[in-house]
C-alpha positions as MATLAB code, in Angstrom:
seq = 'MVRRRALWSCSLQLAVLPSAASWSGGNPQPFNSSYRRPAELPPWKGWSGTMEEEEKEEKGDETLQGRQQQQPGSSPEKVMDKNTDEEQPSTACNQYPKEAVKKRQNSDRGSGRNDSSRTFRKSFRLDYRLEEDVTKSKRGKDGRFVNPWPTWKSPTLSNILKWSLMEKDNSNVPRSKQELDKELPVLQPYFVQMPEEAGKTGAGMRVTWLGHATVMVEMDELVFLTDPVFSQRASPIQLLGPKRFRGPPCTVAQLPRIDAVLISHTHYDHLDYNTVASLNERFGSELRWFVPLGLLQWMQRCGCENVIELDWWEENCVPGHDAVTFVFTPSQHWCKRTVTDDNKVLWGSWSVLGPWNRFFFAGDTGYCFAFEQIGKRFGPFDLAAIPIGAYEPRWFMKYQHVDPEEAVRIHIDVQAKKSVAIHWGTFALANEYYLDPPVKLNEALERYGLKKDDFFLLRHGESRNLNTNDRFEN';
ca = [
      -1.095  -24.819  -10.015;
       1.654  -22.353   -8.115;
       4.343  -24.094   -7.098;
       6.077  -24.428   -3.849;
       8.805  -22.546   -4.418;
       7.063  -19.264   -5.570;
       4.744  -19.445   -3.029;
       7.490  -19.686   -0.101;
       9.590  -17.138   -2.386;
       6.711  -14.546   -2.512;
       5.937  -14.657    1.450;
       9.671  -14.417    2.016;
      10.015  -11.294   -0.195;
       7.036  -10.048    1.197;
       8.009  -10.131    4.570;
      11.237   -8.793    3.839;
       9.832   -5.871    1.191;
      11.357   -2.644    1.759;
       8.738    0.105    2.581;
       8.433    3.274    0.165;
       9.683    4.945    3.015;
      13.051    3.516    3.117;
      13.384    3.760   -0.248;
      12.999    7.483   -0.207;
      15.512   10.036   -1.155;
      16.135   13.583    0.596;
      19.570   14.730    2.562;
      20.370   12.530    5.313;
      19.105   13.232    8.556;
      20.254   12.304   12.080;
      19.673    8.532   12.871;
      18.079    8.242   16.604;
      19.006    4.678   17.304;
      21.107    2.851   19.943;
      24.012    1.918   17.834;
      26.377    5.013   17.741;
      28.363    6.294   15.063;
      31.780    7.313   14.606;
      32.603   10.966   15.368;
      33.168   13.298   12.146;
      36.570   13.883   11.192;
      37.991   17.232   10.508;
      38.823   17.486    6.785;
      42.382   16.796    5.335;
      43.808   18.878    2.427;
      45.647   15.814    0.355;
      47.722   12.484    0.928;
      51.023   10.899    0.302;
      49.265    7.937   -1.132;
      51.377    5.415    0.689;
      50.464    3.190    3.160;
      52.183    4.316    6.617;
      53.189    2.532   10.045;
      55.382    3.556   12.909;
      56.841    1.978   15.817;
      56.628    3.584   19.102;
      57.731    2.758   22.707;
      55.014    1.659   24.964;
      52.940    4.575   26.674;
      49.660    4.773   27.713;
      47.914    7.729   26.039;
      50.504    8.427   23.227;
      49.299    9.291   19.699;
      50.011    6.600   17.215;
      51.071    8.199   13.990;
      52.365    6.763   10.707;
      55.612    6.444    8.699;
      55.568    4.866    5.329;
      55.283    1.299    4.960;
      56.756   -1.046    2.178;
      57.933   -4.728    2.606;
      61.470   -5.480    1.185;
      60.962   -6.564   -2.189;
      57.671   -5.946   -2.383;
      56.201   -4.275   -5.852;
      55.378   -0.631   -6.323;
      51.839   -1.458   -7.693;
      51.432   -3.272   -3.757;
      52.044    0.840   -2.812;
      49.309    3.334   -3.310;
      50.955    6.278   -5.903;
      52.300    9.069   -4.421;
      51.205   11.552   -6.691;
      47.318   11.481   -6.369;
      45.561   13.273   -3.965;
      42.928   12.058   -1.556;
      41.683   11.802    1.942;
      38.962    9.488    3.608;
      37.916    8.982    7.484;
      39.378    6.692    9.458;
      38.545    4.389   12.209;
      40.996    3.622   15.228;
      42.427    0.401   14.452;
      43.350   -0.672   17.990;
      40.118   -0.564   19.612;
      40.016   -2.528   22.403;
      37.072   -5.058   21.575;
      34.452   -4.693   24.693;
      34.926   -1.006   24.414;
      34.309   -1.251   20.938;
      30.842   -2.863   21.501;
      29.835   -0.684   24.229;
      31.101    2.701   23.158;
      32.564    2.905   19.706;
      35.376    4.891   20.489;
      36.077    6.356   17.059;
      35.944    9.657   18.308;
      39.515    8.961   19.861;
      41.125    7.760   16.128;
      42.785   11.156   16.110;
      44.015   11.194   19.597;
      45.039    7.198   19.579;
      43.531    7.630   23.041;
      41.961    3.790   23.481;
      42.782    0.951   26.160;
      44.906   -1.010   23.445;
      47.668    1.006   22.523;
      49.850   -0.928   25.221;
      49.420   -3.651   23.117;
      50.607   -2.693   19.934;
      54.427   -1.329   18.541;
      52.734   -0.692   15.290;
      50.426    1.493   13.922;
      49.473    2.919   10.749;
      47.453    5.501    8.628;
      46.036    5.195    4.887;
      46.451    8.160    3.379;
      43.702    9.137    0.998;
      43.019   10.947   -2.566;
      40.227   13.548   -2.499;
      36.964   13.301   -0.646;
      34.951   14.087   -3.442;
      36.056   11.779   -5.887;
      33.692    8.630   -3.964;
      30.313    8.720   -2.771;
      29.664    8.485    0.734;
      26.448    6.505    2.215;
      23.167    8.351    2.288;
      19.862    8.130    4.323;
      16.346    9.207    3.752;
      14.307   11.572    5.820;
      13.184    8.779    7.885;
      16.834    7.888    8.755;
      17.063    4.838    6.664;
      20.090    3.997    4.351;
      19.413    4.439    1.079;
      21.440    3.999   -2.045;
      23.210    6.862   -3.726;
      23.319    5.318   -6.907;
      21.523    6.124  -10.373;
      21.547    2.790  -11.456;
      19.219    1.790   -8.292;
      15.557    0.670   -8.530;
      13.856   -0.119   -5.749;
      11.576   -3.351   -5.939;
       8.137   -3.220   -5.610;
       5.070   -5.341   -4.216;
       3.686   -5.932   -7.757;
       7.296   -6.826   -9.021;
       7.800   -9.357   -6.555;
       4.098  -11.064   -6.485;
       5.254  -11.172  -10.485;
       8.687  -12.436  -10.308;
       7.173  -14.975   -7.599;
       4.284  -16.279   -9.507;
       4.275  -15.629  -13.083;
       8.372  -16.079  -13.995;
       9.285  -19.602  -15.204;
      11.603  -21.281  -12.548;
      14.361  -22.542  -15.074;
      17.079  -23.695  -12.045;
      15.943  -27.159  -12.927;
      18.380  -28.346  -10.087;
      18.283  -32.093   -9.770;
      17.101  -34.145   -7.161;
      19.863  -36.732   -7.869;
      22.661  -36.437   -5.441;
      24.638  -38.602   -7.801;
      24.005  -36.003  -10.687;
      24.898  -32.996   -8.105;
      28.149  -35.014   -7.037;
      29.075  -35.076  -10.794;
      28.329  -31.651  -11.834;
      29.214  -29.882   -8.339;
      31.383  -31.918   -6.221;
      31.866  -31.039   -2.589;
      35.531  -31.603   -1.656;
      36.570  -31.568    2.011;
      38.991  -28.742    2.248;
      42.787  -29.298    2.730;
      42.858  -28.127    6.161;
      40.598  -30.669    7.934;
      43.456  -33.305    6.904;
      45.999  -30.660    7.465;
      45.516  -27.984    9.836;
      48.923  -27.124   10.279;
      49.119  -25.737    6.775;
      46.417  -22.752    7.655;
      47.581  -19.176    7.516;
      51.009  -20.334    5.691;
      51.458  -18.602    2.800;
      54.245  -16.626    3.104;
      54.210  -13.574    0.679;
      51.585  -14.878   -1.442;
      47.534  -15.631   -0.560;
      44.938  -18.362   -0.502;
      41.396  -18.546   -1.041;
      38.861  -21.498   -0.068;
      35.456  -21.797   -1.565;
      32.948  -22.915    0.946;
      29.982  -22.320   -1.517;
      27.776  -19.311   -1.854;
      29.198  -16.167   -0.643;
      31.722  -18.018    1.953;
      35.411  -17.731    0.879;
      38.089  -18.350    3.596;
      41.084  -16.176    2.663;
      44.579  -16.743    4.231;
      46.936  -13.640    3.682;
      49.321  -11.630    5.174;
      49.332  -13.747    8.142;
      45.673  -13.590    8.850;
      42.987  -15.874    8.061;
      39.618  -14.601    7.517;
      35.826  -15.487    6.419;
      33.434  -13.565    4.356;
      29.770  -13.591    5.112;
      29.998  -17.451    6.292;
      26.736  -19.560    6.188;
      26.844  -23.294    7.465;
      23.344  -23.695    8.078;
      21.422  -26.127    5.269;
      18.335  -22.994    4.922;
      19.326  -19.149    4.128;
      15.832  -18.728    6.298;
      14.809  -17.240    9.720;
      13.943  -20.735   10.044;
      15.380  -23.595    9.198;
      12.062  -25.588    8.565;
      11.091  -23.635    5.777;
      12.825  -21.165    2.877;
      15.477  -21.731    0.409;
      17.477  -24.631    0.937;
      21.119  -25.850   -0.103;
      21.778  -28.053   -3.025;
      25.371  -28.471   -2.647;
      25.893  -28.588    1.751;
      29.213  -26.734    3.214;
      32.194  -28.519    2.517;
      33.243  -28.359    6.385;
      31.508  -27.661    9.786;
      32.585  -24.712   12.100;
      34.392  -27.238   14.257;
      36.487  -28.412   11.369;
      37.929  -24.828   10.352;
      41.489  -23.490   11.689;
      42.108  -20.547   13.336;
      40.092  -17.654   12.185;
      40.823  -14.180   12.808;
      38.250  -12.081   11.358;
      34.683  -12.252    9.730;
      33.533   -9.717    7.201;
      29.933   -9.162    7.007;
      28.539   -7.227    3.850;
      24.737   -6.808    4.569;
      21.985   -8.695    6.632;
      20.150  -10.992    4.379;
      19.663  -14.499    5.435;
      21.701  -16.211    2.468;
      24.945  -14.123    3.803;
      24.424  -13.386    7.685;
      23.017  -16.668    9.604;
      22.449  -16.622   12.950;
      23.574  -20.233   13.728;
      26.706  -19.817   11.908;
      27.654  -16.546   13.565;
      26.186  -18.087   17.144;
      28.701  -21.128   16.404;
      31.377  -18.942   15.382;
      31.235  -17.228   18.536;
      31.127  -19.918   20.729;
      34.096  -21.494   19.107;
      36.470  -18.515   19.110;
      35.011  -16.240   21.219;
      36.638  -12.456   21.767;
      39.277  -13.895   19.999;
      37.616  -13.257   16.604;
      37.086   -9.730   15.370;
      33.729   -9.391   13.480;
      33.952   -6.528   10.640;
      30.140   -5.280    9.878;
      28.179   -2.901    8.408;
      27.021    0.271   10.223;
      23.881   -0.388   12.017;
      24.769   -3.957   12.602;
      26.495   -3.842   16.379;
      23.201   -4.409   18.465;
      22.347   -7.580   16.829;
      26.006   -9.068   16.842;
      25.600   -7.874   20.858;
      22.713  -10.187   20.988;
      24.454  -13.198   19.478;
      27.134  -13.090   22.303;
      29.726  -11.275   19.896;
      32.269   -9.392   21.858;
      34.876   -8.145   19.423;
      33.124   -6.305   16.844;
      33.633   -3.260   14.714;
      30.969   -1.422   12.650;
      31.961    1.160    9.957;
      30.647    3.254    7.385;
      31.349    3.018    3.668;
      35.485    4.095    3.400;
      36.324    3.735    7.202;
      38.749    1.076    7.935;
      39.799   -0.859   10.820;
      41.980   -3.792   11.789;
      42.631   -7.127   13.305;
      44.133   -6.306   16.947;
      48.306   -7.267   16.385;
      48.202   -7.230   12.903;
      47.777   -3.427   12.223;
      49.488   -3.954    9.020;
      46.414   -5.016    7.354;
      43.681   -2.871    6.644;
      39.765   -3.769    6.641;
      38.186   -1.083    4.820;
      34.093   -0.949    4.208;
      33.546   -0.347    0.766;
      30.203    0.666   -1.209;
      27.847   -1.917   -3.065;
      24.539   -1.119   -4.719;
      21.881   -3.391   -2.505;
      19.765   -3.226    0.162;
      19.011   -4.779    3.962;
      16.447   -6.364    6.053;
      15.279   -9.194    8.011;
      12.349   -8.658    9.711;
       8.866   -6.771    8.972;
       9.585   -3.329   10.477;
      13.762   -3.078   10.211;
      14.311   -2.570    6.222;
      17.620   -0.657    5.674;
      18.434    0.516    9.009;
      21.678   -1.736    8.477;
      24.158   -0.318    5.835;
      24.942   -2.829    2.934;
      28.955   -2.870    1.270;
      31.565   -4.532    0.387;
      35.035   -5.042    1.737;
      38.479   -3.880    0.601;
      40.966   -5.660    2.498;
      44.832   -3.914    2.227;
      47.714   -5.567    3.080;
      51.850   -4.924    3.190;
      51.733   -7.999    0.336;
      48.614   -8.704   -0.827;
      45.125   -6.731   -1.549;
      41.946   -8.911   -1.869;
      38.406   -7.236   -2.416;
      34.915   -9.066   -1.563;
      31.837   -7.432   -3.479;
      29.129   -9.133   -1.541;
      25.862   -8.785   -2.925;
      25.338   -6.072   -5.806;
      23.729   -4.804   -8.724;
      26.189   -3.136  -11.028;
      27.358    0.775  -10.332;
      30.059    2.888  -10.345;
      31.105    2.719   -6.905;
      33.579   -0.201   -8.201;
      35.717    2.024  -10.296;
      35.281    4.281   -7.283;
      37.540    1.349   -5.604;
      39.781    0.590   -8.157;
      41.063    4.189   -8.419;
      41.415    4.203   -4.410;
      42.645    1.062   -3.507;
      43.303   -1.147   -6.686;
      44.891   -3.123   -8.327;
      43.429   -5.859   -6.063;
      45.539   -9.278   -6.111;
      42.292  -11.060   -5.782;
      38.736  -10.392   -5.591;
      35.782  -12.390   -4.738;
      32.882  -11.604   -7.257;
      29.738  -12.631   -7.520;
      28.044  -14.459  -10.659;
      24.569  -15.692   -9.512;
      21.101  -15.274   -8.868;
      20.715  -12.981  -11.710;
      17.415  -13.684  -13.729;
      15.366  -12.125  -14.919;
      17.257   -9.150  -15.261;
      14.175   -6.992  -15.339;
      13.684   -7.828  -11.656;
      17.497   -9.053  -10.430;
      19.446   -6.228  -12.021;
      19.121   -3.718   -9.910;
      20.163   -5.803   -6.734;
      22.488   -8.694   -8.554;
      25.099   -8.298  -11.177;
      24.846  -11.144  -13.956;
      28.196  -12.578  -15.342;
      28.881  -10.042  -17.574;
      28.460   -7.380  -15.160;
      30.831   -9.654  -12.823;
      33.715   -8.923  -14.963;
      33.218   -5.496  -15.512;
      33.485   -5.123  -11.545;
      36.677   -7.435  -12.152;
      37.944   -4.699  -14.378;
      36.551   -2.096  -12.423;
      38.316   -2.581   -9.289;
      41.797   -3.439  -11.327;
      41.717   -7.386  -10.158;
      44.763   -9.274  -11.280;
      42.706  -12.416  -10.310;
      38.936  -12.839   -8.958;
      37.233  -15.827   -8.014;
      33.561  -16.676   -9.008;
      31.217  -16.681   -5.476;
      27.424  -16.790   -5.149;
      26.434  -19.519   -7.378;
      25.672  -23.447   -7.310;
      24.358  -23.592   -3.488;
      20.919  -22.038   -3.356;
      18.415  -21.521   -5.657;
      17.629  -18.017   -5.015;
      16.682  -16.747   -8.933;
      15.603  -18.570  -12.435;
      18.676  -19.234  -14.257;
      19.575  -23.084  -14.842;
      21.707  -23.849  -12.026;
      24.725  -24.471  -13.992;
      24.368  -21.773  -16.377;
      26.666  -19.035  -14.127;
      30.105  -20.671  -14.836;
      29.243  -20.701  -18.932;
      28.111  -17.294  -19.271;
      30.842  -15.999  -16.833;
      33.415  -17.720  -19.584;
      31.118  -16.155  -22.530;
      31.716  -12.822  -21.094;
      35.474  -13.214  -20.002;
      35.970  -14.379  -23.678;
      33.959  -11.206  -25.147;
      36.616   -8.820  -23.011;
      39.370  -10.613  -24.158;
      40.168  -12.262  -20.748;
      41.466  -15.557  -20.074;
      39.850  -17.997  -17.626;
      42.091  -18.111  -15.263;
      41.787  -14.113  -15.057;
      38.235  -14.863  -13.397;
      38.441  -18.823  -12.129;
      36.120  -21.136  -10.574;
      36.498  -23.307   -7.914;
      34.849  -26.613   -6.490;
      33.236  -26.287   -3.439;
      36.181  -27.006   -0.907;
      38.679  -26.220   -3.277;
      41.478  -24.004   -2.433;
      43.868  -21.985   -4.897;
      46.961  -20.864   -3.638;
      47.841  -17.592   -6.049;
      51.660  -17.608   -5.371;
      52.540  -21.123   -6.719;
      49.166  -21.610   -8.313;
      49.093  -25.148   -5.959;
      45.980  -26.506   -5.630;
      44.896  -28.445   -2.375;
      42.233  -30.857   -2.886;
      40.953  -34.444   -2.722;
];
């Protein structure tokens, strides 16, 4: 007898199965869509390898240049190596939110002409190493994005049917809430009782796991979320689809002030309409959304105004916090939400670079050499959030989801000082036993000669302060 989970999984996968055309190779072609890409930049011949900023008097159309920035007392490893050469396209940091939605005025980034230039007394420009050292996003002949990695293999209808109907489901998530509470307790986040503490990390940083791929990061005077999902199901409808077996530790209403949200791709367990609508209703245009190239119109339909969409290696910032750079970086995955939109939106990871801290969010990904490129360009990172779950069976999942050992390899590749495990213990999306990911992670850490604290686990709702190792928990 076919299991209910297998039937639903099969039908959902069929609905989002990428078409053969969308996975074709070929040279990038112009993409005739309604969202707007940033203008191409003239080539740069080298870089000095530092994060730069400059203070200027307020002038309407004044060009914002950069000068080297380093906070007093900061370590040299927080600043890029001066003796390397690299380049990378950039986007205007201080775009006016509504203009970012309406016009994508990235063509102004070279001249600094944008409406918000009057509101900033600081700006910055990242310098980059050799452009040929990194892999740019790629489109197929139909204009849809494709994975440029040799490690990628697209899912096929026969493989999806085989996985959904023939493979044994070993997740064995208990029905007993009491047992789940014992194995995977859900804690009330510290900020629910102490909202005044949110964002007060000084030169340190704090991370709170809110389940699956959602973390709240506090660093460099900013608070931001990754792939927020507060709904009960990862599905286009809340009556069917993968259901959380561990609920969210808090509601959107209980969150502290959030400055930004990072979206890695469009799958339902990472991009949830109800959560986006709730966050937008609460924070409005004060909340900046950083999203992959191609997602702007969808965000507009949700009512979001302050949206920045980026291609791989492009960057932007939160208005008023231009010392912290948000860079959209590569990963190996795919995007789809409807029958016809396969890979019209790019997927990726995020690198957040501040004057005191650096954070990397891997999103959803298979293992590829992109992470070495990211580590070489932006490492070391003070903290990385890396997925460890939804990896069985390997013959099917390895191209889109890393297993715990590959997660450790990403930790090493991006040069993370510490990593936190995500993408496990919330939804049963694959066939491994629901408690296996942390066990396999610790085994992999031992094989690589790393300590458990180097790549740590958090309980749902738990926080860790990376400056003092304090934890807020109830």
